[in-house]
Amino acid sequence: MTSGRPTIPGTDELRDLYAYPEELDAPWVRVNFIASLDGATHVEGSSTGLGTPADRRVFGVLRELADVVLVGAGTARAEDYGGARTNEARRAWRLEHGLAAVPPIAVVSAGARIDPASRLFTDTTVPPIVFTTETAFAADKQRLVDAGATVLELGHDSVDAAAILATLERLGLRRVLCEGGPKLFGALLDGEAVDDLCLTVSPLLVGGPAGRIVLTPNAFTYPMARAHVLADDDGTL
């Protein structure tokens, strides 16, 4: 954190701070969350109420740098996910740096229970990828295929971190941005598949029953080391 009045750097500096390692030979999984001062991940079911201008700036850069946005089906429903939004400047920057113009959204849904009329399909320029299972109903999977999704079976009745990483590697999607939710984050941690955590702390107290950024059946410790801290003058960290 720099001295003086805290502020969020410009886009070019943010790109440098959040750049993925060069010459990746395997997927690098970055997880991005926002939480309140008391650890809430949402306000009445959505993280929108926690957002700040600084968080939205970093969020945009994180998506700009990624090959793929990975998200759990529950979070996609709760946050009403559409495709990744971009503009001509970001498209041009991505293409100049060897990335596809727009990163696809990859949704993890063991049961393939995703509404084909949702914004994932109707408000996107790139069809989504769905990671599901062999035991999900064939009719549900076919509906998603008919709506344009690439549907991939990654396991018999569950989708684990190793299968996700292997599939992303096969697809050539190594710069991974996971946007939650807590169960998916927990599964990735359980599989020792997390390389970065980008955590925004919103300057709010929320209370209520909202959960934390990680949800797992059992408690565990996962050592982390600080990379950097940015602070905005509205109290966002």
PDB file of C-alpha atoms in Angstrom:
ATOM      1  CA  MET A   1       0.000   0.000   0.000  1.00  0.00           C
ATOM      2  CA  THR A   2       1.458   3.361  -0.942  1.00  0.00           C
ATOM      3  CA  SER A   3       1.609   6.327   1.402  1.00  0.00           C
ATOM      4  CA  GLY A   4      -0.518   9.425   1.005  1.00  0.00           C
ATOM      5  CA  ARG A   5      -4.106   9.426  -0.207  1.00  0.00           C
ATOM      6  CA  PRO A   6      -5.040   5.851  -1.118  1.00  0.00           C
ATOM      7  CA  THR A   7      -6.365   5.236  -4.604  1.00  0.00           C
ATOM      8  CA  ILE A   8      -6.724   2.444  -7.126  1.00  0.00           C
ATOM      9  CA  PRO A   9      -4.090   2.516  -9.921  1.00  0.00           C
ATOM     10  CA  GLY A  10      -4.888   3.029 -13.576  1.00  0.00           C
ATOM     11  CA  THR A  11      -5.732   0.211 -15.978  1.00  0.00           C
ATOM     12  CA  ASP A  12      -2.186  -0.397 -17.223  1.00  0.00           C
ATOM     13  CA  GLU A  13      -0.803  -0.694 -13.686  1.00  0.00           C
ATOM     14  CA  LEU A  14      -3.663  -2.985 -12.687  1.00  0.00           C
ATOM     15  CA  ARG A  15      -2.865  -5.194 -15.670  1.00  0.00           C
ATOM     16  CA  ASP A  16       0.728  -5.443 -14.488  1.00  0.00           C
ATOM     17  CA  LEU A  17      -0.260  -6.168 -10.885  1.00  0.00           C
ATOM     18  CA  TYR A  18      -2.703  -8.896 -11.855  1.00  0.00           C
ATOM     19  CA  ALA A  19      -0.826 -10.365 -14.823  1.00  0.00           C
ATOM     20  CA  TYR A  20      -0.780 -14.153 -14.978  1.00  0.00           C
ATOM     21  CA  PRO A  21       2.640 -15.812 -14.990  1.00  0.00           C
ATOM     22  CA  GLU A  22       4.340 -15.988 -18.376  1.00  0.00           C
ATOM     23  CA  GLU A  23       4.553 -19.238 -20.325  1.00  0.00           C
ATOM     24  CA  LEU A  24       2.052 -21.236 -18.304  1.00  0.00           C
ATOM     25  CA  ASP A  25       2.331 -25.010 -18.772  1.00  0.00           C
ATOM     26  CA  ALA A  26      -0.822 -25.764 -16.744  1.00  0.00           C
ATOM     27  CA  PRO A  27      -3.977 -23.890 -15.718  1.00  0.00           C
ATOM     28  CA  TRP A  28      -3.432 -21.099 -13.190  1.00  0.00           C
ATOM     29  CA  VAL A  29      -6.560 -20.677 -11.071  1.00  0.00           C
ATOM     30  CA  ARG A  30      -7.331 -17.228  -9.705  1.00  0.00           C
ATOM     31  CA  VAL A  31     -10.357 -16.841  -7.434  1.00  0.00           C
ATOM     32  CA  ASN A  32     -12.095 -13.475  -7.090  1.00  0.00           C
ATOM     33  CA  PHE A  33     -14.517 -12.586  -4.295  1.00  0.00           C
ATOM     34  CA  ILE A  34     -15.974  -9.570  -2.573  1.00  0.00           C
ATOM     35  CA  ALA A  35     -16.981  -9.631   1.089  1.00  0.00           C
ATOM     36  CA  SER A  36     -18.136  -7.170   3.722  1.00  0.00           C
ATOM     37  CA  LEU A  37     -16.088  -6.197   6.757  1.00  0.00           C
ATOM     38  CA  ASP A  38     -17.916  -8.885   8.723  1.00  0.00           C
ATOM     39  CA  GLY A  39     -17.333 -11.522   6.028  1.00  0.00           C
ATOM     40  CA  ALA A  40     -20.695 -11.540   4.226  1.00  0.00           C
ATOM     41  CA  THR A  41     -20.502 -12.546   0.570  1.00  0.00           C
ATOM     42  CA  HIS A  42     -23.862 -11.097  -0.394  1.00  0.00           C
ATOM     43  CA  VAL A  43     -26.685  -8.798   0.600  1.00  0.00           C
ATOM     44  CA  GLU A  44     -30.051 -10.549   0.309  1.00  0.00           C
ATOM     45  CA  GLY A  45     -28.689 -13.123  -2.121  1.00  0.00           C
ATOM     46  CA  SER A  46     -26.592 -10.937  -4.430  1.00  0.00           C
ATOM     47  CA  SER A  47     -23.088  -9.522  -4.200  1.00  0.00           C
ATOM     48  CA  THR A  48     -24.197  -6.393  -6.078  1.00  0.00           C
ATOM     49  CA  GLY A  49     -24.961  -4.561  -2.849  1.00  0.00           C
ATOM     50  CA  LEU A  50     -21.328  -4.955  -1.760  1.00  0.00           C
ATOM     51  CA  GLY A  51     -19.832  -3.513  -4.936  1.00  0.00           C
ATOM     52  CA  THR A  52     -17.854  -0.282  -5.153  1.00  0.00           C
ATOM     53  CA  PRO A  53     -16.332   1.612  -8.106  1.00  0.00           C
ATOM     54  CA  ALA A  54     -12.860   0.337  -7.203  1.00  0.00           C
ATOM     55  CA  ASP A  55     -14.053  -3.268  -7.087  1.00  0.00           C
ATOM     56  CA  ARG A  56     -15.733  -2.908 -10.474  1.00  0.00           C
ATOM     57  CA  ARG A  57     -12.502  -1.561 -11.995  1.00  0.00           C
ATOM     58  CA  VAL A  58     -10.453  -4.476 -10.701  1.00  0.00           C
ATOM     59  CA  PHE A  59     -13.217  -6.918 -11.686  1.00  0.00           C
ATOM     60  CA  GLY A  60     -13.082  -5.647 -15.270  1.00  0.00           C
ATOM     61  CA  VAL A  61      -9.311  -6.027 -15.472  1.00  0.00           C
ATOM     62  CA  LEU A  62      -9.391  -9.537 -13.999  1.00  0.00           C
ATOM     63  CA  ARG A  63     -11.851 -10.631 -16.684  1.00  0.00           C
ATOM     64  CA  GLU A  64      -9.826  -8.870 -19.357  1.00  0.00           C
ATOM     65  CA  LEU A  65      -6.749 -10.944 -18.462  1.00  0.00           C
ATOM     66  CA  ALA A  66      -8.485 -14.341 -18.308  1.00  0.00           C
ATOM     67  CA  ASP A  67      -8.894 -17.109 -20.871  1.00  0.00           C
ATOM     68  CA  VAL A  68     -12.056 -18.323 -19.143  1.00  0.00           C
ATOM     69  CA  VAL A  69     -14.410 -17.300 -16.327  1.00  0.00           C
ATOM     70  CA  LEU A  70     -15.273 -20.286 -14.122  1.00  0.00           C
ATOM     71  CA  VAL A  71     -18.379 -20.158 -11.933  1.00  0.00           C
ATOM     72  CA  GLY A  72     -20.680 -22.493 -10.040  1.00  0.00           C
ATOM     73  CA  ALA A  73     -24.246 -22.865 -11.260  1.00  0.00           C
ATOM     74  CA  GLY A  74     -25.704 -21.523  -7.997  1.00  0.00           C
ATOM     75  CA  THR A  75     -23.722 -18.315  -8.282  1.00  0.00           C
ATOM     76  CA  ALA A  76     -24.605 -17.974 -11.953  1.00  0.00           C
ATOM     77  CA  ARG A  77     -28.296 -18.180 -11.033  1.00  0.00           C
ATOM     78  CA  ALA A  78     -28.086 -15.894  -7.984  1.00  0.00           C
ATOM     79  CA  GLU A  79     -26.122 -13.217  -9.840  1.00  0.00           C
ATOM     80  CA  ASP A  80     -28.098 -13.575 -13.105  1.00  0.00           C
ATOM     81  CA  TYR A  81     -24.957 -14.196 -15.133  1.00  0.00           C
ATOM     82  CA  GLY A  82     -24.747 -13.253 -18.768  1.00  0.00           C
ATOM     83  CA  GLY A  83     -21.723 -13.508 -20.995  1.00  0.00           C
ATOM     84  CA  ALA A  84     -18.558 -11.545 -20.216  1.00  0.00           C
ATOM     85  CA  ARG A  85     -19.044  -7.912 -21.218  1.00  0.00           C
ATOM     86  CA  THR A  86     -16.365  -6.087 -23.118  1.00  0.00           C
ATOM     87  CA  ASN A  87     -15.783  -3.110 -25.407  1.00  0.00           C
ATOM     88  CA  GLU A  88     -13.722  -2.409 -28.500  1.00  0.00           C
ATOM     89  CA  ALA A  89     -10.669  -1.257 -26.544  1.00  0.00           C
ATOM     90  CA  ARG A  90     -10.633  -4.390 -24.402  1.00  0.00           C
ATOM     91  CA  ARG A  91     -11.243  -6.632 -27.393  1.00  0.00           C
ATOM     92  CA  ALA A  92      -8.325  -5.020 -29.180  1.00  0.00           C
ATOM     93  CA  TRP A  93      -6.055  -5.370 -26.127  1.00  0.00           C
ATOM     94  CA  ARG A  94      -6.947  -9.031 -25.697  1.00  0.00           C
ATOM     95  CA  LEU A  95      -6.377  -9.862 -29.361  1.00  0.00           C
ATOM     96  CA  GLU A  96      -3.080  -7.977 -29.326  1.00  0.00           C
ATOM     97  CA  HIS A  97      -1.959 -10.109 -26.375  1.00  0.00           C
ATOM     98  CA  GLY A  98      -2.917 -13.462 -27.871  1.00  0.00           C
ATOM     99  CA  LEU A  99      -6.266 -13.916 -26.125  1.00  0.00           C
ATOM    100  CA  ALA A 100      -9.676 -14.555 -27.627  1.00  0.00           C
ATOM    101  CA  ALA A 101     -11.720 -11.376 -28.048  1.00  0.00           C
ATOM    102  CA  VAL A 102     -14.127 -12.420 -25.268  1.00  0.00           C
ATOM    103  CA  PRO A 103     -13.562 -15.039 -22.537  1.00  0.00           C
ATOM    104  CA  PRO A 104     -16.243 -17.752 -22.310  1.00  0.00           C
ATOM    105  CA  ILE A 105     -18.153 -18.471 -19.118  1.00  0.00           C
ATOM    106  CA  ALA A 106     -17.640 -22.045 -17.883  1.00  0.00           C
ATOM    107  CA  VAL A 107     -20.359 -23.176 -15.472  1.00  0.00           C
ATOM    108  CA  VAL A 108     -19.963 -26.120 -13.102  1.00  0.00           C
ATOM    109  CA  SER A 109     -23.305 -27.908 -12.700  1.00  0.00           C
ATOM    110  CA  ALA A 110     -23.291 -31.559 -11.672  1.00  0.00           C
ATOM    111  CA  GLY A 111     -26.985 -31.863 -12.522  1.00  0.00           C
ATOM    112  CA  ALA A 112     -26.935 -29.673 -15.667  1.00  0.00           C
ATOM    113  CA  ARG A 113     -29.887 -27.789 -14.194  1.00  0.00           C
ATOM    114  CA  ILE A 114     -29.365 -24.493 -15.970  1.00  0.00           C
ATOM    115  CA  ASP A 115     -32.161 -22.562 -17.651  1.00  0.00           C
ATOM    116  CA  PRO A 116     -31.434 -22.396 -21.396  1.00  0.00           C
ATOM    117  CA  ALA A 117     -33.495 -19.194 -21.481  1.00  0.00           C
ATOM    118  CA  SER A 118     -31.193 -17.504 -18.932  1.00  0.00           C
ATOM    119  CA  ARG A 119     -28.828 -14.658 -19.784  1.00  0.00           C
ATOM    120  CA  LEU A 120     -25.951 -17.123 -20.022  1.00  0.00           C
ATOM    121  CA  PHE A 121     -27.452 -18.033 -23.391  1.00  0.00           C
ATOM    122  CA  THR A 122     -29.455 -14.962 -24.397  1.00  0.00           C
ATOM    123  CA  ASP A 123     -27.063 -12.149 -23.394  1.00  0.00           C
ATOM    124  CA  THR A 124     -23.667 -13.278 -24.610  1.00  0.00           C
ATOM    125  CA  THR A 125     -21.442 -13.168 -27.661  1.00  0.00           C
ATOM    126  CA  VAL A 126     -19.697 -16.433 -26.723  1.00  0.00           C
ATOM    127  CA  PRO A 127     -21.729 -19.569 -25.872  1.00  0.00           C
ATOM    128  CA  PRO A 128     -21.082 -20.943 -22.377  1.00  0.00           C
ATOM    129  CA  ILE A 129     -19.269 -24.135 -21.477  1.00  0.00           C
ATOM    130  CA  VAL A 130     -21.021 -26.440 -19.000  1.00  0.00           C
ATOM    131  CA  PHE A 131     -19.060 -28.912 -16.876  1.00  0.00           C
ATOM    132  CA  THR A 132     -21.456 -31.622 -15.737  1.00  0.00           C
ATOM    133  CA  THR A 133     -21.681 -35.359 -15.029  1.00  0.00           C
ATOM    134  CA  GLU A 134     -22.665 -38.621 -16.649  1.00  0.00           C
ATOM    135  CA  THR A 135     -25.629 -39.017 -14.296  1.00  0.00           C
ATOM    136  CA  ALA A 136     -27.214 -35.653 -15.087  1.00  0.00           C
ATOM    137  CA  PHE A 137     -30.449 -36.132 -17.022  1.00  0.00           C
ATOM    138  CA  ALA A 138     -29.737 -36.516 -20.732  1.00  0.00           C
ATOM    139  CA  ALA A 139     -32.706 -34.293 -21.589  1.00  0.00           C
ATOM    140  CA  ASP A 140     -31.303 -31.463 -19.464  1.00  0.00           C
ATOM    141  CA  LYS A 141     -27.914 -31.749 -21.129  1.00  0.00           C
ATOM    142  CA  GLN A 142     -29.480 -31.833 -24.578  1.00  0.00           C
ATOM    143  CA  ARG A 143     -31.463 -28.654 -23.862  1.00  0.00           C
ATOM    144  CA  LEU A 144     -28.227 -26.868 -23.071  1.00  0.00           C
ATOM    145  CA  VAL A 145     -26.567 -28.200 -26.219  1.00  0.00           C
ATOM    146  CA  ASP A 146     -29.561 -27.069 -28.271  1.00  0.00           C
ATOM    147  CA  ALA A 147     -29.227 -23.605 -26.724  1.00  0.00           C
ATOM    148  CA  GLY A 148     -25.613 -23.418 -27.922  1.00  0.00           C
ATOM    149  CA  ALA A 149     -23.562 -24.591 -24.936  1.00  0.00           C
ATOM    150  CA  THR A 150     -20.581 -26.892 -25.088  1.00  0.00           C
ATOM    151  CA  VAL A 151     -21.573 -29.574 -22.551  1.00  0.00           C
ATOM    152  CA  LEU A 152     -18.778 -31.746 -21.145  1.00  0.00           C
ATOM    153  CA  GLU A 153     -19.145 -34.668 -18.740  1.00  0.00           C
ATOM    154  CA  LEU A 154     -16.305 -34.510 -16.205  1.00  0.00           C
ATOM    155  CA  GLY A 155     -17.294 -37.303 -13.845  1.00  0.00           C
ATOM    156  CA  HIS A 156     -19.890 -39.928 -12.999  1.00  0.00           C
ATOM    157  CA  ASP A 157     -21.898 -38.039 -10.374  1.00  0.00           C
ATOM    158  CA  SER A 158     -19.629 -35.163  -9.299  1.00  0.00           C
ATOM    159  CA  VAL A 159     -17.175 -32.692 -10.798  1.00  0.00           C
ATOM    160  CA  ASP A 160     -13.881 -32.424  -8.932  1.00  0.00           C
ATOM    161  CA  ALA A 161     -10.993 -29.995  -9.192  1.00  0.00           C
ATOM    162  CA  ALA A 162      -8.675 -32.423 -10.998  1.00  0.00           C
ATOM    163  CA  ALA A 163     -11.245 -32.997 -13.735  1.00  0.00           C
ATOM    164  CA  ILE A 164     -11.816 -29.266 -14.124  1.00  0.00           C
ATOM    165  CA  LEU A 165      -8.094 -28.555 -14.453  1.00  0.00           C
ATOM    166  CA  ALA A 166      -7.538 -31.398 -16.903  1.00  0.00           C
ATOM    167  CA  THR A 167     -10.414 -30.228 -19.074  1.00  0.00           C
ATOM    168  CA  LEU A 168      -9.318 -26.583 -19.045  1.00  0.00           C
ATOM    169  CA  GLU A 169      -5.826 -27.714 -20.033  1.00  0.00           C
ATOM    170  CA  ARG A 170      -7.238 -29.768 -22.900  1.00  0.00           C
ATOM    171  CA  LEU A 171      -9.231 -26.749 -24.074  1.00  0.00           C
ATOM    172  CA  GLY A 172      -6.165 -24.519 -23.902  1.00  0.00           C
ATOM    173  CA  LEU A 173      -7.759 -22.291 -21.242  1.00  0.00           C
ATOM    174  CA  ARG A 174      -4.937 -21.809 -18.760  1.00  0.00           C
ATOM    175  CA  ARG A 175      -5.650 -18.322 -17.381  1.00  0.00           C
ATOM    176  CA  VAL A 176      -8.598 -19.199 -15.177  1.00  0.00           C
ATOM    177  CA  LEU A 177     -10.697 -16.674 -13.253  1.00  0.00           C
ATOM    178  CA  CYS A 178     -13.061 -18.358 -10.793  1.00  0.00           C
ATOM    179  CA  GLU A 179     -15.827 -16.089  -9.512  1.00  0.00           C
ATOM    180  CA  GLY A 180     -17.303 -18.491  -6.963  1.00  0.00           C
ATOM    181  CA  GLY A 181     -19.384 -19.521  -5.324  1.00  0.00           C
ATOM    182  CA  PRO A 182     -18.177 -20.688  -1.923  1.00  0.00           C
ATOM    183  CA  LYS A 183     -18.811 -24.403  -2.634  1.00  0.00           C
ATOM    184  CA  LEU A 184     -16.795 -24.306  -5.854  1.00  0.00           C
ATOM    185  CA  PHE A 185     -14.018 -22.371  -4.115  1.00  0.00           C
ATOM    186  CA  GLY A 186     -14.023 -24.994  -1.368  1.00  0.00           C
ATOM    187  CA  ALA A 187     -13.808 -27.817  -3.907  1.00  0.00           C
ATOM    188  CA  LEU A 188     -10.872 -26.145  -5.644  1.00  0.00           C
ATOM    189  CA  LEU A 189      -9.093 -25.646  -2.326  1.00  0.00           C
ATOM    190  CA  ASP A 190      -9.754 -29.263  -1.391  1.00  0.00           C
ATOM    191  CA  GLY A 191      -8.126 -30.253  -4.668  1.00  0.00           C
ATOM    192  CA  GLU A 192      -5.173 -27.898  -4.031  1.00  0.00           C
ATOM    193  CA  ALA A 193      -6.029 -26.142  -7.261  1.00  0.00           C
ATOM    194  CA  VAL A 194      -6.014 -22.470  -6.203  1.00  0.00           C
ATOM    195  CA  ASP A 195      -3.054 -20.246  -7.095  1.00  0.00           C
ATOM    196  CA  ASP A 196      -4.387 -16.726  -6.384  1.00  0.00           C
ATOM    197  CA  LEU A 197      -7.127 -15.178  -4.281  1.00  0.00           C
ATOM    198  CA  CYS A 198      -8.219 -11.664  -5.207  1.00  0.00           C
ATOM    199  CA  LEU A 199     -10.377 -10.484  -2.304  1.00  0.00           C
ATOM    200  CA  THR A 200     -12.148  -7.142  -2.176  1.00  0.00           C
ATOM    201  CA  VAL A 201     -13.219  -6.025   1.290  1.00  0.00           C
ATOM    202  CA  SER A 202     -16.200  -3.710   0.962  1.00  0.00           C
ATOM    203  CA  PRO A 203     -16.464  -0.935   3.597  1.00  0.00           C
ATOM    204  CA  LEU A 204     -19.787  -2.254   4.892  1.00  0.00           C
ATOM    205  CA  LEU A 205     -21.154  -4.235   7.810  1.00  0.00           C
ATOM    206  CA  VAL A 206     -23.974  -6.523   6.706  1.00  0.00           C
ATOM    207  CA  GLY A 207     -24.961  -8.924   9.484  1.00  0.00           C
ATOM    208  CA  GLY A 208     -27.653 -11.474   8.696  1.00  0.00           C
ATOM    209  CA  PRO A 209     -27.137 -15.091   7.669  1.00  0.00           C
ATOM    210  CA  ALA A 210     -24.818 -14.556   4.670  1.00  0.00           C
ATOM    211  CA  GLY A 211     -21.988 -17.099   4.501  1.00  0.00           C
ATOM    212  CA  ARG A 212     -18.238 -16.776   3.979  1.00  0.00           C
ATOM    213  CA  ILE A 213     -16.270 -16.992   0.737  1.00  0.00           C
ATOM    214  CA  VAL A 214     -15.387 -20.679   1.328  1.00  0.00           C
ATOM    215  CA  LEU A 215     -17.810 -23.474   2.157  1.00  0.00           C
ATOM    216  CA  THR A 216     -16.540 -26.985   2.878  1.00  0.00           C
ATOM    217  CA  PRO A 217     -17.802 -29.947   4.928  1.00  0.00           C
ATOM    218  CA  ASN A 218     -14.787 -29.771   7.260  1.00  0.00           C
ATOM    219  CA  ALA A 219     -12.519 -26.999   8.523  1.00  0.00           C
ATOM    220  CA  PHE A 220      -8.933 -26.854   7.282  1.00  0.00           C
ATOM    221  CA  THR A 221      -6.021 -24.449   6.937  1.00  0.00           C
ATOM    222  CA  TYR A 222      -4.637 -23.297   3.583  1.00  0.00           C
ATOM    223  CA  PRO A 223      -1.586 -21.026   3.997  1.00  0.00           C
ATOM    224  CA  MET A 224      -1.545 -17.878   1.889  1.00  0.00           C
ATOM    225  CA  ALA A 225       1.033 -15.127   1.315  1.00  0.00           C
ATOM    226  CA  ARG A 226       0.144 -11.500   0.582  1.00  0.00           C
ATOM    227  CA  ALA A 227       0.971 -10.290  -2.927  1.00  0.00           C
ATOM    228  CA  HIS A 228      -0.252  -6.698  -2.660  1.00  0.00           C
ATOM    229  CA  VAL A 229      -2.878  -4.502  -1.016  1.00  0.00           C
ATOM    230  CA  LEU A 230      -4.710  -1.717  -2.824  1.00  0.00           C
ATOM    231  CA  ALA A 231      -6.908   0.824  -1.050  1.00  0.00           C
ATOM    232  CA  ASP A 232      -9.411   3.311  -2.397  1.00  0.00           C
ATOM    233  CA  ASP A 233     -10.456   6.525  -0.667  1.00  0.00           C
ATOM    234  CA  ASP A 234     -13.983   5.175  -0.084  1.00  0.00           C
ATOM    235  CA  GLY A 235     -12.586   2.492   2.239  1.00  0.00           C
ATOM    236  CA  THR A 236     -12.474  -0.363  -0.254  1.00  0.00           C
ATOM    237  CA  LEU A 237      -9.521  -2.733   0.139  1.00  0.00           C
TER     238      LEU A 237
END
